[in-house]
Amino acid sequence: MENMFLYGLIAVNAIVSFKGFEDQFFFRKYQFHMGSIRAGEQYRVVTSGFLHADIGHLAFNMITLYFFAPIVSQSLGDFSFLLIYFASLVCGSLLTMVFHGNEYSYSAVGASGAVTGILYSAILMYPQMTIGIFGIIPMPAYIFGIGYLLYSIYGMRAKNDNIGHTAHFGGAIGGYVITLLKVPTLFQDNLLMVILLAVPIVLLFILAKAGKL
């Protein structure tokens, strides 16, 4: 059954994204736009997660989802897979609101928060699995996960690209927390990895508290 939900999510992302490519009014109506959300259009917190900037953006997110979704759904079940996907999507948007709440012109689109939540959930459960960077360079999953979030912190501080690093980070937090709630035995079975994968999350809040972000 997990393939049905996975393919369903990919199909919805593709349909909504292609509609947005062709219809700028539709795109602007449902994208994450801080001013509009602050004005009461909270639905954008979710709908923006099904729009993408271009085909490359859509393809990257869906390919990542395709490879890591089965790990989560087979380990935790269909309901938990969907819960992590949508909760991570919302967490990504909420963290973006925390860091960009006063930037009324701030806008973003993409399933990156949801996909990163699925990715981080899979890494938390199987930290020693190998991830191929660019499909070529092998790397232990936990090193990739930690490095990815540290790079996201750098991106949040530098603000020199159009990537929604904050949404990625929020999604990872969602995936991390829900996975631990679903599999509390990870604290006993692999406490070191639980702690290591939490390091970037703790660092983010330390930097935020110190006003460094």
C-alpha atoms as an extended CHARMM CRD file, in Angstrom:
* protein
*
       213  EXT
         1         1  MET       CA              0.0000000000        0.0000000000        0.0000000000  PROA      1               0.0000000000
         2         2  GLU       CA              2.9160000000        2.3680000000        0.6290000000  PROA      2               0.0000000000
         3         3  ASN       CA              3.5230000000        2.6840000000       -3.1020000000  PROA      3               0.0000000000
         4         4  MET       CA             -0.0350000000        3.9330000000       -3.5680000000  PROA      4               0.0000000000
         5         5  PHE       CA              0.4910000000        6.7650000000       -1.0920000000  PROA      5               0.0000000000
         6         6  LEU       CA              3.9380000000        7.5530000000       -2.4580000000  PROA      6               0.0000000000
         7         7  TYR       CA              2.7650000000        7.6500000000       -6.0600000000  PROA      7               0.0000000000
         8         8  GLY       CA             -0.2810000000        9.6270000000       -4.9840000000  PROA      8               0.0000000000
         9         9  LEU       CA              1.8910000000       12.3140000000       -3.3830000000  PROA      9               0.0000000000
        10        10  ILE       CA              4.1710000000       12.4480000000       -6.4160000000  PROA      10              0.0000000000
        11        11  ALA       CA              1.1440000000       12.7620000000       -8.7120000000  PROA      11              0.0000000000
        12        12  VAL       CA             -0.4380000000       15.5700000000       -6.6670000000  PROA      12              0.0000000000
        13        13  ASN       CA              2.8730000000       17.4350000000       -6.5260000000  PROA      13              0.0000000000
        14        14  ALA       CA              3.2830000000       17.1000000000      -10.2790000000  PROA      14              0.0000000000
        15        15  ILE       CA             -0.2860000000       18.1360000000      -11.1300000000  PROA      15              0.0000000000
        16        16  VAL       CA             -0.2810000000       21.1670000000       -8.8280000000  PROA      16              0.0000000000
        17        17  SER       CA              3.2200000000       22.2080000000       -9.8660000000  PROA      17              0.0000000000
        18        18  PHE       CA              2.4890000000       22.0140000000      -13.6010000000  PROA      18              0.0000000000
        19        19  LYS       CA             -0.6950000000       23.9890000000      -13.0470000000  PROA      19              0.0000000000
        20        20  GLY       CA              1.4480000000       26.6090000000      -11.3070000000  PROA      20              0.0000000000
        21        21  PHE       CA              3.9650000000       26.6390000000      -14.1650000000  PROA      21              0.0000000000
        22        22  GLU       CA              1.1860000000       27.5110000000      -16.6010000000  PROA      22              0.0000000000
        23        23  ASP       CA             -0.9770000000       29.7730000000      -14.4310000000  PROA      23              0.0000000000
        24        24  GLN       CA              0.7750000000       32.5750000000      -12.5410000000  PROA      24              0.0000000000
        25        25  PHE       CA             -2.4510000000       33.6240000000      -10.7940000000  PROA      25              0.0000000000
        26        26  PHE       CA             -2.8150000000       30.0840000000       -9.4230000000  PROA      26              0.0000000000
        27        27  PHE       CA              0.8550000000       30.0700000000       -8.4220000000  PROA      27              0.0000000000
        28        28  ARG       CA              0.6280000000       33.3830000000       -6.5710000000  PROA      28              0.0000000000
        29        29  LYS       CA             -2.6530000000       32.4270000000       -4.8880000000  PROA      29              0.0000000000
        30        30  TYR       CA             -1.2380000000       29.2660000000       -3.2810000000  PROA      30              0.0000000000
        31        31  GLN       CA              2.4770000000       29.9880000000       -2.7450000000  PROA      31              0.0000000000
        32        32  PHE       CA              3.9350000000       30.6930000000        0.6910000000  PROA      32              0.0000000000
        33        33  HSD       CA              3.7350000000       34.4760000000        0.9770000000  PROA      33              0.0000000000
        34        34  MET       CA              4.3570000000       35.9350000000        4.4000000000  PROA      34              0.0000000000
        35        35  GLY       CA              2.2050000000       39.0280000000        4.0190000000  PROA      35              0.0000000000
        36        36  SER       CA             -0.7730000000       37.0140000000        2.7840000000  PROA      36              0.0000000000
        37        37  ILE       CA             -0.4090000000       34.4430000000        5.5670000000  PROA      37              0.0000000000
        38        38  ARG       CA             -0.2200000000       37.1930000000        8.1750000000  PROA      38              0.0000000000
        39        39  ALA       CA             -3.3810000000       38.6320000000        6.6180000000  PROA      39              0.0000000000
        40        40  GLY       CA             -5.2650000000       35.3910000000        7.2640000000  PROA      40              0.0000000000
        41        41  GLU       CA             -4.5230000000       33.0640000000        4.3370000000  PROA      41              0.0000000000
        42        42  GLN       CA             -3.0690000000       30.2770000000        6.4620000000  PROA      42              0.0000000000
        43        43  TYR       CA             -3.9310000000       27.6440000000        3.8500000000  PROA      43              0.0000000000
        44        44  ARG       CA             -0.7470000000       28.7080000000        2.0550000000  PROA      44              0.0000000000
        45        45  VAL       CA              1.2530000000       26.9740000000        4.8100000000  PROA      45              0.0000000000
        46        46  VAL       CA              0.1700000000       23.6620000000        3.2440000000  PROA      46              0.0000000000
        47        47  THR       CA             -0.6280000000       24.4900000000       -0.3930000000  PROA      47              0.0000000000
        48        48  SER       CA              2.8150000000       26.0010000000       -1.0090000000  PROA      48              0.0000000000
        49        49  GLY       CA              4.2920000000       22.5690000000       -0.3490000000  PROA      49              0.0000000000
        50        50  PHE       CA              2.7700000000       21.2370000000       -3.5760000000  PROA      50              0.0000000000
        51        51  LEU       CA              4.0260000000       24.0280000000       -5.8360000000  PROA      51              0.0000000000
        52        52  HSD       CA              7.5400000000       24.1570000000       -7.2830000000  PROA      52              0.0000000000
        53        53  ALA       CA              9.6280000000       26.8310000000       -8.9200000000  PROA      53              0.0000000000
        54        54  ASP       CA             10.4880000000       24.7800000000      -12.0120000000  PROA      54              0.0000000000
        55        55  ILE       CA             10.7340000000       21.2230000000      -13.3230000000  PROA      55              0.0000000000
        56        56  GLY       CA             14.2290000000       20.7360000000      -11.8740000000  PROA      56              0.0000000000
        57        57  HSD       CA             13.0090000000       21.7340000000       -8.4110000000  PROA      57              0.0000000000
        58        58  LEU       CA             10.0520000000       19.3400000000       -8.6930000000  PROA      58              0.0000000000
        59        59  ALA       CA             12.1870000000       16.4800000000      -10.0260000000  PROA      59              0.0000000000
        60        60  PHE       CA             14.8160000000       16.7920000000       -7.2860000000  PROA      60              0.0000000000
        61        61  ASN       CA             12.2280000000       16.7000000000       -4.5090000000  PROA      61              0.0000000000
        62        62  MET       CA             10.2320000000       13.8380000000       -6.0140000000  PROA      62              0.0000000000
        63        63  ILE       CA             13.2980000000       11.7140000000       -6.7620000000  PROA      63              0.0000000000
        64        64  THR       CA             14.4800000000       12.1550000000       -3.1700000000  PROA      64              0.0000000000
        65        65  LEU       CA             11.0130000000       11.2500000000       -1.9120000000  PROA      65              0.0000000000
        66        66  TYR       CA             10.8750000000        8.2030000000       -4.1920000000  PROA      66              0.0000000000
        67        67  PHE       CA             14.0760000000        6.7470000000       -2.7260000000  PROA      67              0.0000000000
        68        68  PHE       CA             13.4770000000        7.4610000000        0.9670000000  PROA      68              0.0000000000
        69        69  ALA       CA              9.7050000000        7.1930000000        1.3770000000  PROA      69              0.0000000000
        70        70  PRO       CA              9.7030000000        3.3650000000        1.1460000000  PROA      70              0.0000000000
        71        71  ILE       CA             12.2110000000        3.1710000000        4.0200000000  PROA      71              0.0000000000
        72        72  VAL       CA              9.8950000000        5.1580000000        6.2750000000  PROA      72              0.0000000000
        73        73  SER       CA              6.6260000000        3.5560000000        5.1980000000  PROA      73              0.0000000000
        74        74  GLN       CA              7.9750000000       -0.0020000000        5.4390000000  PROA      74              0.0000000000
        75        75  SER       CA              9.4750000000        0.6800000000        8.8750000000  PROA      75              0.0000000000
        76        76  LEU       CA              6.6690000000        2.6990000000       10.4450000000  PROA      76              0.0000000000
        77        77  GLY       CA              3.5840000000        2.0210000000        8.3220000000  PROA      77              0.0000000000
        78        78  ASP       CA              1.5230000000        4.0740000000        5.8990000000  PROA      78              0.0000000000
        79        79  PHE       CA             -0.1620000000        6.2830000000        8.4880000000  PROA      79              0.0000000000
        80        80  SER       CA              3.1260000000        7.2850000000       10.1050000000  PROA      80              0.0000000000
        81        81  PHE       CA              4.6630000000        7.9380000000        6.6980000000  PROA      81              0.0000000000
        82        82  LEU       CA              1.8470000000       10.3380000000        5.8030000000  PROA      82              0.0000000000
        83        83  LEU       CA              1.9500000000       11.8930000000        9.2750000000  PROA      83              0.0000000000
        84        84  ILE       CA              5.6650000000       12.6180000000        8.9700000000  PROA      84              0.0000000000
        85        85  TYR       CA              5.2480000000       13.9710000000        5.4350000000  PROA      85              0.0000000000
        86        86  PHE       CA              2.4970000000       16.4450000000        6.2500000000  PROA      86              0.0000000000
        87        87  ALA       CA              3.7470000000       17.3460000000        9.7300000000  PROA      87              0.0000000000
        88        88  SER       CA              7.2000000000       18.0570000000        8.3070000000  PROA      88              0.0000000000
        89        89  LEU       CA              5.6450000000       20.1940000000        5.5750000000  PROA      89              0.0000000000
        90        90  VAL       CA              3.8400000000       22.2600000000        8.2120000000  PROA      90              0.0000000000
        91        91  CYS       CA              6.9000000000       22.3900000000       10.4990000000  PROA      91              0.0000000000
        92        92  GLY       CA              8.9500000000       23.7400000000        7.6100000000  PROA      92              0.0000000000
        93        93  SER       CA              6.4120000000       26.4980000000        7.0220000000  PROA      93              0.0000000000
        94        94  LEU       CA              6.0770000000       27.3020000000       10.7270000000  PROA      94              0.0000000000
        95        95  LEU       CA              9.8220000000       27.6070000000       11.2450000000  PROA      95              0.0000000000
        96        96  THR       CA              9.9420000000       29.8550000000        8.1820000000  PROA      96              0.0000000000
        97        97  MET       CA              7.2950000000       32.0280000000        9.8130000000  PROA      97              0.0000000000
        98        98  VAL       CA              9.3780000000       32.2280000000       12.9790000000  PROA      98              0.0000000000
        99        99  PHE       CA             12.4950000000       33.4140000000       11.1360000000  PROA      99              0.0000000000
       100       100  HSD       CA             10.8450000000       35.5020000000        8.4190000000  PROA      100             0.0000000000
       101       101  GLY       CA              7.6550000000       36.6200000000       10.1490000000  PROA      101             0.0000000000
       102       102  ASN       CA              8.3920000000       40.3150000000        9.6970000000  PROA      102             0.0000000000
       103       103  GLU       CA              9.4600000000       40.0120000000        6.0540000000  PROA      103             0.0000000000
       104       104  TYR       CA              6.0740000000       40.5900000000        4.4660000000  PROA      104             0.0000000000
       105       105  SER       CA              7.3760000000       40.1110000000        0.9210000000  PROA      105             0.0000000000
       106       106  TYR       CA              9.0280000000       36.7650000000        1.7010000000  PROA      106             0.0000000000
       107       107  SER       CA              7.7360000000       33.9620000000       -0.5290000000  PROA      107             0.0000000000
       108       108  ALA       CA              8.6010000000       30.3250000000       -1.1040000000  PROA      108             0.0000000000
       109       109  VAL       CA              7.3360000000       27.1120000000       -2.7030000000  PROA      109             0.0000000000
       110       110  GLY       CA              8.2700000000       23.4530000000       -2.6700000000  PROA      110             0.0000000000
       111       111  ALA       CA              7.8860000000       20.1090000000       -0.9410000000  PROA      111             0.0000000000
       112       112  SER       CA             11.4020000000       20.3950000000        0.4770000000  PROA      112             0.0000000000
       113       113  GLY       CA             10.2490000000       20.5950000000        4.1140000000  PROA      113             0.0000000000
       114       114  ALA       CA              8.1250000000       17.4600000000        3.7890000000  PROA      114             0.0000000000
       115       115  VAL       CA             10.7830000000       15.5900000000        1.8310000000  PROA      115             0.0000000000
       116       116  THR       CA             13.5440000000       16.5670000000        4.2660000000  PROA      116             0.0000000000
       117       117  GLY       CA             11.3860000000       15.2740000000        7.1220000000  PROA      117             0.0000000000
       118       118  ILE       CA             11.1010000000       11.8940000000        5.3810000000  PROA      118             0.0000000000
       119       119  LEU       CA             14.8320000000       11.9100000000        4.6430000000  PROA      119             0.0000000000
       120       120  TYR       CA             15.7800000000       12.7160000000        8.2480000000  PROA      120             0.0000000000
       121       121  SER       CA             13.3670000000       10.0980000000        9.5730000000  PROA      121             0.0000000000
       122       122  ALA       CA             15.0100000000        7.4410000000        7.3960000000  PROA      122             0.0000000000
       123       123  ILE       CA             18.4810000000        8.5640000000        8.4680000000  PROA      123             0.0000000000
       124       124  LEU       CA             17.5100000000        8.4720000000       12.1510000000  PROA      124             0.0000000000
       125       125  MET       CA             16.2920000000        4.8810000000       11.8520000000  PROA      125             0.0000000000
       126       126  TYR       CA             19.1380000000        3.6920000000        9.5990000000  PROA      126             0.0000000000
       127       127  PRO       CA             22.0670000000        6.0430000000       10.2560000000  PROA      127             0.0000000000
       128       128  GLN       CA             24.6720000000        3.6320000000        8.8970000000  PROA      128             0.0000000000
       129       129  MET       CA             23.0700000000        3.1780000000        5.4740000000  PROA      129             0.0000000000
       130       130  THR       CA             25.0310000000        4.6260000000        2.5680000000  PROA      130             0.0000000000
       131       131  ILE       CA             23.8130000000        7.6480000000        0.6450000000  PROA      131             0.0000000000
       132       132  GLY       CA             25.3180000000        8.3870000000       -2.7610000000  PROA      132             0.0000000000
       133       133  ILE       CA             26.1140000000       12.0980000000       -3.0490000000  PROA      133             0.0000000000
       134       134  PHE       CA             25.3270000000       13.1210000000       -6.6380000000  PROA      134             0.0000000000
       135       135  GLY       CA             24.7470000000        9.3930000000       -7.1220000000  PROA      135             0.0000000000
       136       136  ILE       CA             28.5010000000        8.8190000000       -7.0230000000  PROA      136             0.0000000000
       137       137  ILE       CA             30.1950000000        9.6530000000       -3.7080000000  PROA      137             0.0000000000
       138       138  PRO       CA             29.2440000000        7.1710000000       -0.9300000000  PROA      138             0.0000000000
       139       139  MET       CA             28.6830000000        8.6320000000        2.5260000000  PROA      139             0.0000000000
       140       140  PRO       CA             27.1870000000        7.2570000000        5.7750000000  PROA      140             0.0000000000
       141       141  ALA       CA             23.6630000000        8.6140000000        6.1330000000  PROA      141             0.0000000000
       142       142  TYR       CA             24.2170000000       10.1880000000        9.5520000000  PROA      142             0.0000000000
       143       143  ILE       CA             27.1800000000       12.2260000000        8.2750000000  PROA      143             0.0000000000
       144       144  PHE       CA             25.0890000000       13.3930000000        5.3310000000  PROA      144             0.0000000000
       145       145  GLY       CA             22.1950000000       14.3130000000        7.6350000000  PROA      145             0.0000000000
       146       146  ILE       CA             24.3510000000       16.3220000000       10.0200000000  PROA      146             0.0000000000
       147       147  GLY       CA             26.2220000000       18.0100000000        7.1670000000  PROA      147             0.0000000000
       148       148  TYR       CA             22.9830000000       18.8370000000        5.3710000000  PROA      148             0.0000000000
       149       149  LEU       CA             21.5430000000       20.6520000000        8.3740000000  PROA      149             0.0000000000
       150       150  LEU       CA             24.8090000000       22.4530000000        9.1170000000  PROA      150             0.0000000000
       151       151  TYR       CA             24.7850000000       23.6510000000        5.5090000000  PROA      151             0.0000000000
       152       152  SER       CA             21.1770000000       24.7500000000        5.9960000000  PROA      152             0.0000000000
       153       153  ILE       CA             22.2490000000       26.8480000000        8.9950000000  PROA      153             0.0000000000
       154       154  TYR       CA             24.9770000000       28.3900000000        6.8550000000  PROA      154             0.0000000000
       155       155  GLY       CA             22.4330000000       29.1380000000        4.1450000000  PROA      155             0.0000000000
       156       156  MET       CA             20.0700000000       30.7170000000        6.6690000000  PROA      156             0.0000000000
       157       157  ARG       CA             22.8560000000       32.9960000000        7.8770000000  PROA      157             0.0000000000
       158       158  ALA       CA             24.3330000000       33.8450000000        4.4790000000  PROA      158             0.0000000000
       159       159  LYS       CA             20.9890000000       34.4970000000        2.7230000000  PROA      159             0.0000000000
       160       160  ASN       CA             22.8020000000       34.4920000000       -0.6130000000  PROA      160             0.0000000000
       161       161  ASP       CA             20.5890000000       32.1140000000       -2.6060000000  PROA      161             0.0000000000
       162       162  ASN       CA             16.9320000000       31.4090000000       -3.2820000000  PROA      162             0.0000000000
       163       163  ILE       CA             16.8320000000       28.0990000000       -1.4070000000  PROA      163             0.0000000000
       164       164  GLY       CA             14.3650000000       27.7610000000        1.4720000000  PROA      164             0.0000000000
       165       165  HSD       CA             16.9100000000       26.5210000000        4.0000000000  PROA      165             0.0000000000
       166       166  THR       CA             14.6050000000       27.3400000000        6.9200000000  PROA      166             0.0000000000
       167       167  ALA       CA             11.8450000000       25.1040000000        5.5430000000  PROA      167             0.0000000000
       168       168  HSD       CA             14.3580000000       22.2760000000        5.0730000000  PROA      168             0.0000000000
       169       169  PHE       CA             15.4410000000       22.6170000000        8.6790000000  PROA      169             0.0000000000
       170       170  GLY       CA             11.8910000000       22.7880000000        9.9990000000  PROA      170             0.0000000000
       171       171  GLY       CA             11.0020000000       19.6700000000        8.0450000000  PROA      171             0.0000000000
       172       172  ALA       CA             13.9940000000       17.8160000000        9.4590000000  PROA      172             0.0000000000
       173       173  ILE       CA             12.9260000000       18.7440000000       12.9920000000  PROA      173             0.0000000000
       174       174  GLY       CA              9.4340000000       17.3990000000       12.2690000000  PROA      174             0.0000000000
       175       175  GLY       CA             10.7870000000       14.1260000000       10.9210000000  PROA      175             0.0000000000
       176       176  TYR       CA             13.2290000000       13.7710000000       13.8050000000  PROA      176             0.0000000000
       177       177  VAL       CA             10.6980000000       14.3920000000       16.5780000000  PROA      177             0.0000000000
       178       178  ILE       CA              7.8700000000       12.2730000000       15.1650000000  PROA      178             0.0000000000
       179       179  THR       CA             10.1870000000        9.3590000000       14.4310000000  PROA      179             0.0000000000
       180       180  LEU       CA             11.4390000000        9.3720000000       18.0200000000  PROA      180             0.0000000000
       181       181  LEU       CA              7.8610000000        9.5170000000       19.2830000000  PROA      181             0.0000000000
       182       182  LYS       CA              6.9930000000        6.5590000000       17.0760000000  PROA      182             0.0000000000
       183       183  VAL       CA             10.1720000000        4.5810000000       17.8270000000  PROA      183             0.0000000000
       184       184  PRO       CA             11.2490000000        5.5270000000       21.3830000000  PROA      184             0.0000000000
       185       185  THR       CA             13.4490000000        2.4070000000       21.4900000000  PROA      185             0.0000000000
       186       186  LEU       CA             15.9500000000        4.3890000000       19.3700000000  PROA      186             0.0000000000
       187       187  PHE       CA             16.9890000000        6.0810000000       22.6130000000  PROA      187             0.0000000000
       188       188  GLN       CA             18.0890000000        2.6780000000       23.8980000000  PROA      188             0.0000000000
       189       189  ASP       CA             19.2430000000        1.0550000000       20.6800000000  PROA      189             0.0000000000
       190       190  ASN       CA             21.2020000000        3.9520000000       19.1640000000  PROA      190             0.0000000000
       191       191  LEU       CA             21.4390000000        6.8060000000       21.6520000000  PROA      191             0.0000000000
       192       192  LEU       CA             24.6910000000        8.1110000000       20.1710000000  PROA      192             0.0000000000
       193       193  MET       CA             23.0930000000        8.6550000000       16.7600000000  PROA      193             0.0000000000
       194       194  VAL       CA             20.0140000000       10.2470000000       18.3240000000  PROA      194             0.0000000000
       195       195  ILE       CA             22.3190000000       12.7380000000       20.0550000000  PROA      195             0.0000000000
       196       196  LEU       CA             24.5500000000       13.3410000000       17.0240000000  PROA      196             0.0000000000
       197       197  LEU       CA             21.5890000000       14.0140000000       14.7240000000  PROA      197             0.0000000000
       198       198  ALA       CA             20.2190000000       16.4610000000       17.3010000000  PROA      198             0.0000000000
       199       199  VAL       CA             23.4160000000       18.5420000000       17.3490000000  PROA      199             0.0000000000
       200       200  PRO       CA             22.5180000000       20.7780000000       14.3580000000  PROA      200             0.0000000000
       201       201  ILE       CA             19.0000000000       21.2860000000       15.7670000000  PROA      201             0.0000000000
       202       202  VAL       CA             20.3590000000       22.3850000000       19.1530000000  PROA      202             0.0000000000
       203       203  LEU       CA             22.9360000000       24.5800000000       17.4090000000  PROA      203             0.0000000000
       204       204  LEU       CA             20.1920000000       26.2910000000       15.4160000000  PROA      204             0.0000000000
       205       205  PHE       CA             18.2990000000       27.3100000000       18.5380000000  PROA      205             0.0000000000
       206       206  ILE       CA             21.4780000000       28.4230000000       20.3050000000  PROA      206             0.0000000000
       207       207  LEU       CA             22.3630000000       30.6760000000       17.3570000000  PROA      207             0.0000000000
       208       208  ALA       CA             18.7890000000       31.9660000000       17.1620000000  PROA      208             0.0000000000
       209       209  LYS       CA             18.7580000000       32.7310000000       20.8880000000  PROA      209             0.0000000000
       210       210  ALA       CA             22.0670000000       34.5660000000       20.5280000000  PROA      210             0.0000000000
       211       211  GLY       CA             20.7260000000       36.5940000000       17.5920000000  PROA      211             0.0000000000
       212       212  LYS       CA             23.2080000000       35.0840000000       15.1240000000  PROA      212             0.0000000000
       213       213  LEU       CA             20.5510000000       34.1510000000       12.5400000000  PROA      213             0.0000000000
